[in-house]
Short mmCIF file of N, CA and C in Angstrom, two decimals:
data_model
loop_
_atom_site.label_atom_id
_atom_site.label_comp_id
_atom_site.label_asym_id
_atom_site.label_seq_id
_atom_site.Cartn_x
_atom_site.Cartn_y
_atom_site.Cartn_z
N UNK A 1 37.69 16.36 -24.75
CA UNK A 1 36.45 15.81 -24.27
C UNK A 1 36.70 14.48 -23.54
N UNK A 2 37.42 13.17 -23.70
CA UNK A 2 38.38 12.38 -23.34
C UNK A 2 38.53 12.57 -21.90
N UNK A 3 39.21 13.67 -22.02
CA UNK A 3 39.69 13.86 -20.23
C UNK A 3 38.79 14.73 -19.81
N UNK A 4 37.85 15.29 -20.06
CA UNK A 4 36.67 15.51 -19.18
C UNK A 4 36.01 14.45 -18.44
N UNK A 5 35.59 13.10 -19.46
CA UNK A 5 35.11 12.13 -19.55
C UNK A 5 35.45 10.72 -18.29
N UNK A 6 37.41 11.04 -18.58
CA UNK A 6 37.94 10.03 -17.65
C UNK A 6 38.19 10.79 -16.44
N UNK A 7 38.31 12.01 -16.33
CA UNK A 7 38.46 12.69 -15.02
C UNK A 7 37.10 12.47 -14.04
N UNK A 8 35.71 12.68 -14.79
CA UNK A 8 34.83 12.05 -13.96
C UNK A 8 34.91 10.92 -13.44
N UNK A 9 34.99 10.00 -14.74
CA UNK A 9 34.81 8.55 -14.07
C UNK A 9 35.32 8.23 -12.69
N UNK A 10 36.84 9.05 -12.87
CA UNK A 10 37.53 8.84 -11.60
C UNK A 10 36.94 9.89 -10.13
N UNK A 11 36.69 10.61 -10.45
CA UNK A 11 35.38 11.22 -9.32
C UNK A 11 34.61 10.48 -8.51
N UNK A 12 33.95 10.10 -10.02
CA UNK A 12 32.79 9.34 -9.30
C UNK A 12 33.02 7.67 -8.77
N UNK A 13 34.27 7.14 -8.78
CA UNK A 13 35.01 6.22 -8.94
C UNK A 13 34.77 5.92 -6.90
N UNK A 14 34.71 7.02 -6.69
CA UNK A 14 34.90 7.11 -4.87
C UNK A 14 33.01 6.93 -4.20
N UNK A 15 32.47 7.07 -5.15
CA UNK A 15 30.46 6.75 -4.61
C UNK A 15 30.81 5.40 -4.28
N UNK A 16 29.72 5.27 -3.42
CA UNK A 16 29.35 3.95 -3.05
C UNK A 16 28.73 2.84 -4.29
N UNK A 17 29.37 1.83 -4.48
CA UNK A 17 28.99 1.01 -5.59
C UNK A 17 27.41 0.65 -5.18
N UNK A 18 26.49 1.01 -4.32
CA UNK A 18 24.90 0.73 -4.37
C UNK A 18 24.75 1.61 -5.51
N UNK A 19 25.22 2.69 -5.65
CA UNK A 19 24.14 3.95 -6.98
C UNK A 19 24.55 3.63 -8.23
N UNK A 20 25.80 2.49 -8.13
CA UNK A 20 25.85 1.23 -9.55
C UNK A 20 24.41 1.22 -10.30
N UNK A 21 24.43 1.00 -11.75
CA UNK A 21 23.37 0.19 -12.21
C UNK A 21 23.83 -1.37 -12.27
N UNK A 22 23.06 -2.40 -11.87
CA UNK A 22 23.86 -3.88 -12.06
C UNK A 22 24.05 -4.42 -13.74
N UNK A 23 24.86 -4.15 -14.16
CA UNK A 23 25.48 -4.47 -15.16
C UNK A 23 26.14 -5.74 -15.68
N UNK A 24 25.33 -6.74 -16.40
CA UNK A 24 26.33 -7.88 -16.42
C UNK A 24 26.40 -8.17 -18.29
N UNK A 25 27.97 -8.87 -18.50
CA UNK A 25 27.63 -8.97 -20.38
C UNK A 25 28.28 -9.90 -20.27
N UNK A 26 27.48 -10.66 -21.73
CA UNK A 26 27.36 -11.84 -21.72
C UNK A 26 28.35 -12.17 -23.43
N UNK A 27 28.59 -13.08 -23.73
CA UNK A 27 29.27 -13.22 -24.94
C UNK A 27 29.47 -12.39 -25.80
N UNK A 28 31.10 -11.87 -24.91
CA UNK A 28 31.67 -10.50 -25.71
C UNK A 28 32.78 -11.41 -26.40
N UNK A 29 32.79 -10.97 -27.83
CA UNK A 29 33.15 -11.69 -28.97
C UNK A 29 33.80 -10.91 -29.76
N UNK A 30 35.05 -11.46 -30.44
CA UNK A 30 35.96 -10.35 -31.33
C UNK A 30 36.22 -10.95 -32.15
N UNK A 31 36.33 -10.63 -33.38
CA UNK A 31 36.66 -11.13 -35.11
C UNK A 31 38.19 -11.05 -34.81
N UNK A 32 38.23 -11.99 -35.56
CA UNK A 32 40.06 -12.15 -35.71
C UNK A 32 40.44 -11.45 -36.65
N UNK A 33 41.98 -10.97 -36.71
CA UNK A 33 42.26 -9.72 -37.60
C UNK A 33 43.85 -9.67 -37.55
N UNK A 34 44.69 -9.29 -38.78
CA UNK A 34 46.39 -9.54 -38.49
C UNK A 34 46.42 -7.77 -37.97
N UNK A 35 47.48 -8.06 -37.39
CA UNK A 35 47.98 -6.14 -36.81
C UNK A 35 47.68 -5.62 -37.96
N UNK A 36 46.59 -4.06 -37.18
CA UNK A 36 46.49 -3.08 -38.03
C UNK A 36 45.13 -3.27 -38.97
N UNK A 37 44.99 -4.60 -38.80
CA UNK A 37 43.25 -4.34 -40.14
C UNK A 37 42.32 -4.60 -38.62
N UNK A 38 41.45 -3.65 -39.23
CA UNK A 38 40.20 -3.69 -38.12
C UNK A 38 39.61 -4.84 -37.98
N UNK A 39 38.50 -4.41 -36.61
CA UNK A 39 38.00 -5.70 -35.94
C UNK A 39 36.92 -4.70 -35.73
N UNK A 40 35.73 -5.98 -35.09
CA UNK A 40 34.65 -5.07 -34.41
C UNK A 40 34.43 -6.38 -32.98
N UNK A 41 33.67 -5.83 -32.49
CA UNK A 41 33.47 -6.63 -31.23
C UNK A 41 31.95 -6.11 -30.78
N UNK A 42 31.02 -7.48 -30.59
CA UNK A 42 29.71 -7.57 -30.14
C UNK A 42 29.53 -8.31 -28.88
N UNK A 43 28.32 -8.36 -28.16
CA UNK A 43 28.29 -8.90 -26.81
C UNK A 43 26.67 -8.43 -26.42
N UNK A 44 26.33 -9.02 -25.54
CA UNK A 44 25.23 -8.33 -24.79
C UNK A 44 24.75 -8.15 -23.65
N UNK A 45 24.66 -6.95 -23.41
CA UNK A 45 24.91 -5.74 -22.19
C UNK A 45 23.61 -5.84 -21.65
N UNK A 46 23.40 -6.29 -20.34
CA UNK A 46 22.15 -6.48 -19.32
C UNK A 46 22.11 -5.43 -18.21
N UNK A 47 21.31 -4.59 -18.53
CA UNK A 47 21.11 -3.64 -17.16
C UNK A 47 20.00 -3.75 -16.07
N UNK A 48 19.85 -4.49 -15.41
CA UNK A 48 19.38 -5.06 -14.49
C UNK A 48 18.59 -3.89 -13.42
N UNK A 49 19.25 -2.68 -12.96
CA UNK A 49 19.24 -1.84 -12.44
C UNK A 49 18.34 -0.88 -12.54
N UNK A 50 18.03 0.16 -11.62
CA UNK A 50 16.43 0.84 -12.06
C UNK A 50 16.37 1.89 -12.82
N UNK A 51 17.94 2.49 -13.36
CA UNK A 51 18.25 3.68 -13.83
C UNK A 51 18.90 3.37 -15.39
N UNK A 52 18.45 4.01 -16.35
CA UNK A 52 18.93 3.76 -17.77
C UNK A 52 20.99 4.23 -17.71
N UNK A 53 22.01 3.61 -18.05
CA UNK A 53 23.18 3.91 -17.72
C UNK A 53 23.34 3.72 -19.65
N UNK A 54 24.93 4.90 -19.85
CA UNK A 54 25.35 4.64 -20.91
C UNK A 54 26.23 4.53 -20.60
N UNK A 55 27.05 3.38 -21.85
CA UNK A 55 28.21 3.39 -22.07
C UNK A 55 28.67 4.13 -23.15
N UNK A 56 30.07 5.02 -22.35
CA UNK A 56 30.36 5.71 -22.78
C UNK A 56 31.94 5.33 -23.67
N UNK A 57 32.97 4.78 -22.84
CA UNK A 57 33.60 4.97 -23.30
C UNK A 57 34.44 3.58 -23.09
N UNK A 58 35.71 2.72 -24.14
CA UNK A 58 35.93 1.19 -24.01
C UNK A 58 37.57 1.89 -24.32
N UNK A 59 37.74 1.11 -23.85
CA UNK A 59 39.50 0.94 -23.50
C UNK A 59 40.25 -0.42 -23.20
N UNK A 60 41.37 -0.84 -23.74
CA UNK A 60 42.02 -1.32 -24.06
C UNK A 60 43.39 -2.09 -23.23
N UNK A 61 43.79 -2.36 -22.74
CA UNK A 61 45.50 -2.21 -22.46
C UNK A 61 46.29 -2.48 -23.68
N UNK A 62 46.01 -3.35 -24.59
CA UNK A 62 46.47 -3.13 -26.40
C UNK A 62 46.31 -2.45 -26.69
N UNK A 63 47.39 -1.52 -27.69
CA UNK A 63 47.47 -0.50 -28.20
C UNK A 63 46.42 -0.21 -29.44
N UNK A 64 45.61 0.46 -29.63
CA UNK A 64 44.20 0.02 -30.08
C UNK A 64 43.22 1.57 -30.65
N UNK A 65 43.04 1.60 -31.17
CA UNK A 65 41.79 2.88 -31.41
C UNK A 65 40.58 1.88 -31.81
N UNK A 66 39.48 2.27 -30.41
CA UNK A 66 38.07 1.99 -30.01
C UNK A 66 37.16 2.77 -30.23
N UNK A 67 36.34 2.21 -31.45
CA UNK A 67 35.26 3.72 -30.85
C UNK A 67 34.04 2.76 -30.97
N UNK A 68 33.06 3.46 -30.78
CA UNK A 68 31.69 2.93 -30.11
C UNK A 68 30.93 3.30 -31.67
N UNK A 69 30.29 2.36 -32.02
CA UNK A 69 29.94 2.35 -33.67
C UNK A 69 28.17 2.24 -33.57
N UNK A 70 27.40 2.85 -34.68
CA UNK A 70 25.86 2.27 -34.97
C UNK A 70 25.80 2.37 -35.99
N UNK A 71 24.68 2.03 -36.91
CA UNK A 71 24.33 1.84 -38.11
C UNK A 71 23.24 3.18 -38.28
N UNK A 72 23.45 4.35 -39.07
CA UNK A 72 22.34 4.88 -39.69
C UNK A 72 22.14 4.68 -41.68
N UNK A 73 21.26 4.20 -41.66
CA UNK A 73 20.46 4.11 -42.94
C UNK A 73 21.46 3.45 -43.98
N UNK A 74 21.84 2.42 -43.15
CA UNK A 74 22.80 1.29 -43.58
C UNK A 74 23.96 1.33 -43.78
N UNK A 75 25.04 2.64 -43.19
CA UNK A 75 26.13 2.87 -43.17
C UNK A 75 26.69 3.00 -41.79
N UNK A 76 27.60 2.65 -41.15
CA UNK A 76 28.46 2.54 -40.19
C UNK A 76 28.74 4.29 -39.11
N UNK A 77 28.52 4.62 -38.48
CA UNK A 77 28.42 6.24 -37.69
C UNK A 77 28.96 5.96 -36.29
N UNK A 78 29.80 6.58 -36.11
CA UNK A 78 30.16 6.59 -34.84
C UNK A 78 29.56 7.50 -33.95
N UNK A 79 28.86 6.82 -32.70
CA UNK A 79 28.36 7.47 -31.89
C UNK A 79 28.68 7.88 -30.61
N UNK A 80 28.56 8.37 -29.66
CA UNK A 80 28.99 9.29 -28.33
C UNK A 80 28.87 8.35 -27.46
N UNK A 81 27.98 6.85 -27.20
CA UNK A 81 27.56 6.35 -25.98
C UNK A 81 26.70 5.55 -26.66
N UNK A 82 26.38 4.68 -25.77
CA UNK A 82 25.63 3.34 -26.02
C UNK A 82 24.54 3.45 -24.95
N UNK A 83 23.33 4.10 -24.79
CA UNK A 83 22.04 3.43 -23.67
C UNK A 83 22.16 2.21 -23.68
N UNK A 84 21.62 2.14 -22.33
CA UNK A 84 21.61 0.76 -21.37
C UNK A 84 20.27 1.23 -20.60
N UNK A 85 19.12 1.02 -21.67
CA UNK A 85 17.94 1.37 -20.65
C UNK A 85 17.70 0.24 -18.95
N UNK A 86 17.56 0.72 -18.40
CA UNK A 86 16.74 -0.39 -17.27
C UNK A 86 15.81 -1.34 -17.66
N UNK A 87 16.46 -2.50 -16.27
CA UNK A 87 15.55 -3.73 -16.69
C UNK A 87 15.49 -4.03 -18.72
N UNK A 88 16.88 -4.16 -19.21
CA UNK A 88 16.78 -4.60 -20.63
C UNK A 88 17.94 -4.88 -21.04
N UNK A 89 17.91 -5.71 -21.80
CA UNK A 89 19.86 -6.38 -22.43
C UNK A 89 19.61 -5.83 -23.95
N UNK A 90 20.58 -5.34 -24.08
CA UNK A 90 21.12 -4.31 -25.78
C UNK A 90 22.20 -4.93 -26.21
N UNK A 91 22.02 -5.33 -27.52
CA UNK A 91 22.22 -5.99 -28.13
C UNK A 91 23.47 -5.63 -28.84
N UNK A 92 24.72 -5.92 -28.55
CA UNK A 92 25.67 -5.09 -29.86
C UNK A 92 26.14 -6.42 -30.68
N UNK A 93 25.75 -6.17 -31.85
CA UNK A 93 25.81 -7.00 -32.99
C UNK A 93 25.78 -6.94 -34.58
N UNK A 94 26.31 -7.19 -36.04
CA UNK A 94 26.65 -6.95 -36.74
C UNK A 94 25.03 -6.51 -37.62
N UNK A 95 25.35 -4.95 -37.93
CA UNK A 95 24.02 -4.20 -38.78
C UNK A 95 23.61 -3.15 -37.20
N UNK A 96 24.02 -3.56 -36.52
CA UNK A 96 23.42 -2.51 -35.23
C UNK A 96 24.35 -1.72 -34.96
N UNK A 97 24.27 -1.37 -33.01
CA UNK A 97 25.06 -0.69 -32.08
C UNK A 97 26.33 -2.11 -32.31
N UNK A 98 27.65 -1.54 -32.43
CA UNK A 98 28.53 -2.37 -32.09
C UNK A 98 30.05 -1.60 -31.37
N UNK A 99 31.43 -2.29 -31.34
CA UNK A 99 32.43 -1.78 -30.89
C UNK A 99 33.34 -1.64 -32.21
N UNK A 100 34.70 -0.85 -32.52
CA UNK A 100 34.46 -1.27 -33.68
C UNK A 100 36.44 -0.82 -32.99
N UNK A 101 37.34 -1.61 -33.61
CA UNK A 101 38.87 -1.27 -33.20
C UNK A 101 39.57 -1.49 -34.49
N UNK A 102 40.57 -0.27 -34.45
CA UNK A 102 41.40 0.14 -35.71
C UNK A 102 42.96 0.16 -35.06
N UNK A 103 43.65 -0.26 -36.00
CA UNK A 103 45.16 0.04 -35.61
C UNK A 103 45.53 -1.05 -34.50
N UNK A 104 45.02 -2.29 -34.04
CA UNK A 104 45.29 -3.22 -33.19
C UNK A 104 47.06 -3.38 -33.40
N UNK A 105 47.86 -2.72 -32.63
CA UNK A 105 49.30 -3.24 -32.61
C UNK A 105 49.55 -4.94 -32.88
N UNK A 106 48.75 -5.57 -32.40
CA UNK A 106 48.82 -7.19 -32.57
C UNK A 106 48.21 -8.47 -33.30
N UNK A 107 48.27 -9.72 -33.85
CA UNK A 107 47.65 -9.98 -34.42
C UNK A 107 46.36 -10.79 -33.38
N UNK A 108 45.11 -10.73 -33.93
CA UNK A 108 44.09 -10.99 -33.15
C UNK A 108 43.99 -13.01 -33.42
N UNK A 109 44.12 -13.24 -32.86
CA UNK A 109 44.21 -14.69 -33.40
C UNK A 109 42.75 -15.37 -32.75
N UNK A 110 42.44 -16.34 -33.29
CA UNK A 110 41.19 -17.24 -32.94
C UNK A 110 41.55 -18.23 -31.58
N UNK A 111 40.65 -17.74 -30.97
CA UNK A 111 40.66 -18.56 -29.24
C UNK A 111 41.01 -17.43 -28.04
N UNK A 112 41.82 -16.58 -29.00
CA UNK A 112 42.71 -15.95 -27.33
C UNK A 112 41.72 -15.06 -27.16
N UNK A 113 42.30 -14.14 -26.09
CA UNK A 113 40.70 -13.10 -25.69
C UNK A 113 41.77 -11.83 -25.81
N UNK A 114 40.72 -10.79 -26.08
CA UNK A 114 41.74 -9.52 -26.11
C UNK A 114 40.56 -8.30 -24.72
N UNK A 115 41.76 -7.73 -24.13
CA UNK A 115 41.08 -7.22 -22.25
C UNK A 115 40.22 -5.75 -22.81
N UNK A 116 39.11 -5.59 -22.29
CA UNK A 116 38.69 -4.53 -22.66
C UNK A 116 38.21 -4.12 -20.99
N UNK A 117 37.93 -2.43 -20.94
CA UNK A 117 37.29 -2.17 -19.93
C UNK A 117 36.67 -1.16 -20.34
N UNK A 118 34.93 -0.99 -19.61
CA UNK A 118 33.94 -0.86 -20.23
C UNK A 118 33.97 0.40 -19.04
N UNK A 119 33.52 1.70 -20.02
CA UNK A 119 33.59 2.81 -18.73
C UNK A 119 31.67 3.38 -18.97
N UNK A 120 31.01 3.03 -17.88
CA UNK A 120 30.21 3.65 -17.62
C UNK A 120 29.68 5.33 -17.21
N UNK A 121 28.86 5.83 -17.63
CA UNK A 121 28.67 7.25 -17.57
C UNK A 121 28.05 7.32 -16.03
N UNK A 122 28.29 6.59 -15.11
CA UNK A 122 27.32 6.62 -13.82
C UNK A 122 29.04 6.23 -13.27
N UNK A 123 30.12 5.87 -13.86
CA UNK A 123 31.01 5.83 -13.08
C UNK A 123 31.84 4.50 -13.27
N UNK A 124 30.82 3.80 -13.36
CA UNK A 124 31.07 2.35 -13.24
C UNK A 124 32.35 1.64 -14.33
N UNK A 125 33.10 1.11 -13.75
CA UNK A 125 34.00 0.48 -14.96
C UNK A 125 33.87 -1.05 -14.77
N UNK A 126 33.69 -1.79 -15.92
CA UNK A 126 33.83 -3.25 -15.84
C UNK A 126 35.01 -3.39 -16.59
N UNK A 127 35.92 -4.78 -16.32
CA UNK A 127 36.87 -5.17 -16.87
C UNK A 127 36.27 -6.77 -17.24
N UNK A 128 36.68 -7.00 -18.50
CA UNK A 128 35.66 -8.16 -19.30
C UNK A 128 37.15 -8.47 -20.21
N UNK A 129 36.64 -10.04 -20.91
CA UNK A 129 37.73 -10.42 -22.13
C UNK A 129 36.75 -10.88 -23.04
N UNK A 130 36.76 -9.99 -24.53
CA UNK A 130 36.48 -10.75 -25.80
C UNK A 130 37.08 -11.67 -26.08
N UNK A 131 36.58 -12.75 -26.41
CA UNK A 131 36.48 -13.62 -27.11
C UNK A 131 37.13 -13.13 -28.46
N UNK A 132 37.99 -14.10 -29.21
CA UNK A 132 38.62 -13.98 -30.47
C UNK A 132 37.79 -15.15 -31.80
N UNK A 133 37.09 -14.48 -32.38
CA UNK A 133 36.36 -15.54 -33.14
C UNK A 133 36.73 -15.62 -34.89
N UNK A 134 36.46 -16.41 -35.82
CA UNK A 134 36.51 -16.12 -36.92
C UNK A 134 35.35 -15.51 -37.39
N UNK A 135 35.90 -14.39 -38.57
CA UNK A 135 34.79 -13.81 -38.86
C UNK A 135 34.27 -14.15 -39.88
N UNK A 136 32.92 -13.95 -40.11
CA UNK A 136 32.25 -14.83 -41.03
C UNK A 136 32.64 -14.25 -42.73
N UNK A 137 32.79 -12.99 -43.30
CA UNK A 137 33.89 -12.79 -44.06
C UNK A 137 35.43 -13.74 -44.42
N UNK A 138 36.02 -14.37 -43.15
CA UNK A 138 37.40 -15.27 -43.59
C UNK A 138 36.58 -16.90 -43.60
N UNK A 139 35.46 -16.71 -42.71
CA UNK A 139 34.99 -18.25 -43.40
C UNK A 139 34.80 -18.14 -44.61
N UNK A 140 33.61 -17.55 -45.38
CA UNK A 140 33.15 -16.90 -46.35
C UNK A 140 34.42 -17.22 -47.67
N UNK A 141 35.82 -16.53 -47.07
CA UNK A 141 36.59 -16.31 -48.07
C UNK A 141 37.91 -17.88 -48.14
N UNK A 142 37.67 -18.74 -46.76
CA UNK A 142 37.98 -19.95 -46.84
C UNK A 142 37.34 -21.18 -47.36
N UNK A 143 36.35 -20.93 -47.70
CA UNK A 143 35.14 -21.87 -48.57
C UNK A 143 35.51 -21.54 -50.00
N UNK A 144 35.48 -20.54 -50.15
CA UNK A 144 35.52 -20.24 -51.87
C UNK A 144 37.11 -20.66 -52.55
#
Protein backbone atom coordinates (compact mmCIF):
# COMPACT_ATOMS: atom_id res chain seq x y z
CA UNK A 1 0.00 0.00 0.00
CA UNK A 2 3.28 2.25 0.67
CA UNK A 3 4.21 2.11 -2.90
CA UNK A 4 0.92 2.65 -4.26
CA UNK A 5 0.90 5.69 -2.09
CA UNK A 6 4.55 7.04 -3.02
CA UNK A 7 4.21 6.09 -6.67
CA UNK A 8 1.34 8.63 -6.84
CA UNK A 9 2.79 11.25 -5.01
CA UNK A 10 5.40 11.10 -7.60
CA UNK A 11 2.74 11.31 -10.50
CA UNK A 12 1.21 13.85 -9.28
CA UNK A 13 4.56 15.47 -8.30
CA UNK A 14 4.57 16.84 -12.24
CA UNK A 15 0.76 19.11 -11.77
CA UNK A 16 1.12 22.48 -11.60
CA UNK A 17 1.74 23.62 -7.92
CA UNK A 18 -1.68 26.16 -8.35
CA UNK A 19 -4.03 22.74 -7.60
CA UNK A 20 -1.65 22.82 -4.24
CA UNK A 21 -3.75 23.35 -1.15
CA UNK A 22 -1.57 26.31 0.68
CA UNK A 23 -0.24 24.55 3.45
CA UNK A 24 1.81 26.16 6.11
CA UNK A 25 2.97 24.49 9.91
CA UNK A 26 3.78 26.13 12.51
CA UNK A 27 5.69 24.78 15.75
CA UNK A 28 6.62 21.33 14.79
CA UNK A 29 8.06 19.99 18.01
CA UNK A 30 9.74 16.63 19.05
CA UNK A 31 10.25 15.06 22.61
CA UNK A 32 13.67 14.11 23.23
CA UNK A 33 14.39 10.40 23.40
CA UNK A 34 17.93 8.08 23.59
CA UNK A 35 18.12 5.65 20.28
CA UNK A 36 15.35 3.35 20.00
CA UNK A 37 12.72 4.64 22.82
CA UNK A 38 9.95 6.42 21.12
CA UNK A 39 9.07 9.96 20.49
CA UNK A 40 5.98 11.65 19.26
CA UNK A 41 5.95 14.89 17.42
CA UNK A 42 3.09 17.73 17.39
CA UNK A 43 2.77 20.99 15.34
CA UNK A 44 0.02 22.85 13.68
CA UNK A 45 -1.05 22.29 10.20
CA UNK A 46 -2.88 25.43 8.42
CA UNK A 47 -4.76 24.77 5.28
CA UNK A 48 -5.40 27.90 3.88
CA UNK A 49 -6.64 26.52 0.54
CA UNK A 50 -10.25 25.86 -0.78
CA UNK A 51 -10.01 22.05 -0.87
CA UNK A 52 -9.91 19.76 2.41
CA UNK A 53 -6.15 17.88 1.79
CA UNK A 54 -4.88 14.84 3.93
CA UNK A 55 -1.92 14.01 5.20
CA UNK A 56 -1.05 10.99 4.41
CA UNK A 57 2.11 9.92 4.85
CA UNK A 58 5.72 11.48 7.06
CA UNK A 59 9.09 10.41 6.31
CA UNK A 60 12.25 10.79 7.62
CA UNK A 61 15.93 10.78 6.27
CA UNK A 62 16.73 9.14 10.00
CA UNK A 63 16.31 5.82 10.14
CA UNK A 64 12.93 5.88 11.88
CA UNK A 65 9.40 4.07 11.91
CA UNK A 66 6.60 7.00 11.58
CA UNK A 67 3.24 6.45 11.77
CA UNK A 68 0.45 8.93 11.95
CA UNK A 69 -1.30 8.35 15.51
CA UNK A 70 -5.09 9.49 17.15
CA UNK A 71 -6.66 8.92 20.25
CA UNK A 72 -9.92 6.66 20.35
CA UNK A 73 -11.67 6.44 23.75
CA UNK A 74 -8.45 7.28 25.42
CA UNK A 75 -6.08 4.87 23.89
CA UNK A 76 -3.48 5.61 21.21
CA UNK A 77 -4.78 4.05 17.24
CA UNK A 78 -3.02 4.46 14.40
CA UNK A 79 -4.67 6.00 11.64
CA UNK A 80 -4.44 6.10 7.60
CA UNK A 81 -4.22 10.10 7.19
CA UNK A 82 -4.68 13.18 8.94
CA UNK A 83 -7.68 15.79 7.29
CA UNK A 84 -6.66 19.14 6.67
CA UNK A 85 -10.14 20.58 6.18
CA UNK A 86 -10.06 24.09 4.28
CA UNK A 87 -9.66 27.42 5.57
CA UNK A 88 -8.66 25.62 9.25
CA UNK A 89 -5.35 24.79 11.32
CA UNK A 90 -5.48 21.03 13.04
CA UNK A 91 -4.07 20.68 15.76
CA UNK A 92 -1.55 17.69 16.39
CA UNK A 93 -0.99 17.54 20.02
CA UNK A 94 -0.70 15.30 23.14
CA UNK A 95 -4.47 13.30 23.84
CA UNK A 96 -5.30 14.03 20.02
CA UNK A 97 -4.21 13.51 16.21
CA UNK A 98 -0.39 13.31 16.64
CA UNK A 99 3.01 11.82 14.86
CA UNK A 100 4.29 9.20 16.77
CA UNK A 101 8.31 7.57 15.84
CA UNK A 102 9.69 4.19 17.00
CA UNK A 103 13.12 2.73 16.53
CA UNK A 104 14.90 6.35 16.04
CA UNK A 105 18.59 4.96 15.08
CA UNK A 106 19.83 8.18 17.05
CA UNK A 107 19.73 9.89 20.16
CA UNK A 108 17.10 12.79 19.97
CA UNK A 109 18.74 15.44 22.01
CA UNK A 110 17.16 18.88 23.22
CA UNK A 111 17.68 21.92 20.75
CA UNK A 112 18.64 20.02 17.58
CA UNK A 113 15.83 19.51 14.99
CA UNK A 114 15.21 16.14 13.46
CA UNK A 115 14.10 16.57 9.08
CA UNK A 116 10.77 15.32 8.39
CA UNK A 117 8.84 15.46 5.04
CA UNK A 118 5.24 15.74 5.04
CA UNK A 119 3.56 13.82 1.98
CA UNK A 120 0.30 15.16 1.01
CA UNK A 121 -2.60 13.09 -0.63
CA UNK A 122 -3.10 15.99 -3.39
CA UNK A 123 0.64 15.40 -4.08
CA UNK A 124 2.14 17.95 -2.23
CA UNK A 125 5.35 17.28 -0.17
CA UNK A 126 6.67 19.77 2.45
CA UNK A 127 10.09 19.43 3.92
CA UNK A 128 9.98 21.02 7.63
CA UNK A 129 12.46 20.47 10.95
CA UNK A 130 11.03 19.43 14.42
CA UNK A 131 12.09 20.98 16.97
CA UNK A 132 13.76 18.69 19.79
CA UNK A 133 12.07 19.51 23.12
CA UNK A 134 12.01 18.03 26.65
CA UNK A 135 9.26 16.04 27.38
CA UNK A 136 7.14 16.82 30.06
CA UNK A 137 7.40 13.08 31.47
CA UNK A 138 11.66 13.72 31.88
CA UNK A 139 10.76 17.09 33.47
CA UNK A 140 8.20 15.39 35.56
CA UNK A 141 10.84 12.64 36.35
CA UNK A 142 13.76 15.44 36.92
CA UNK A 143 11.81 17.23 39.69
CA UNK A 144 11.08 14.20 41.69
Amino acid sequence: MKSLTQLLFILTALLPTSLFAHIHVEQAQMFSAKAGEPSAIFMNIHNTGNEDVSLALVQSDVRADIVLHGTQHGKMIEVTGINLPAHQMTALKRGGLHIMVFNVEQDLNVGDSFPLRLLFDNGEIMHIEAKIILSMLKITNHIA
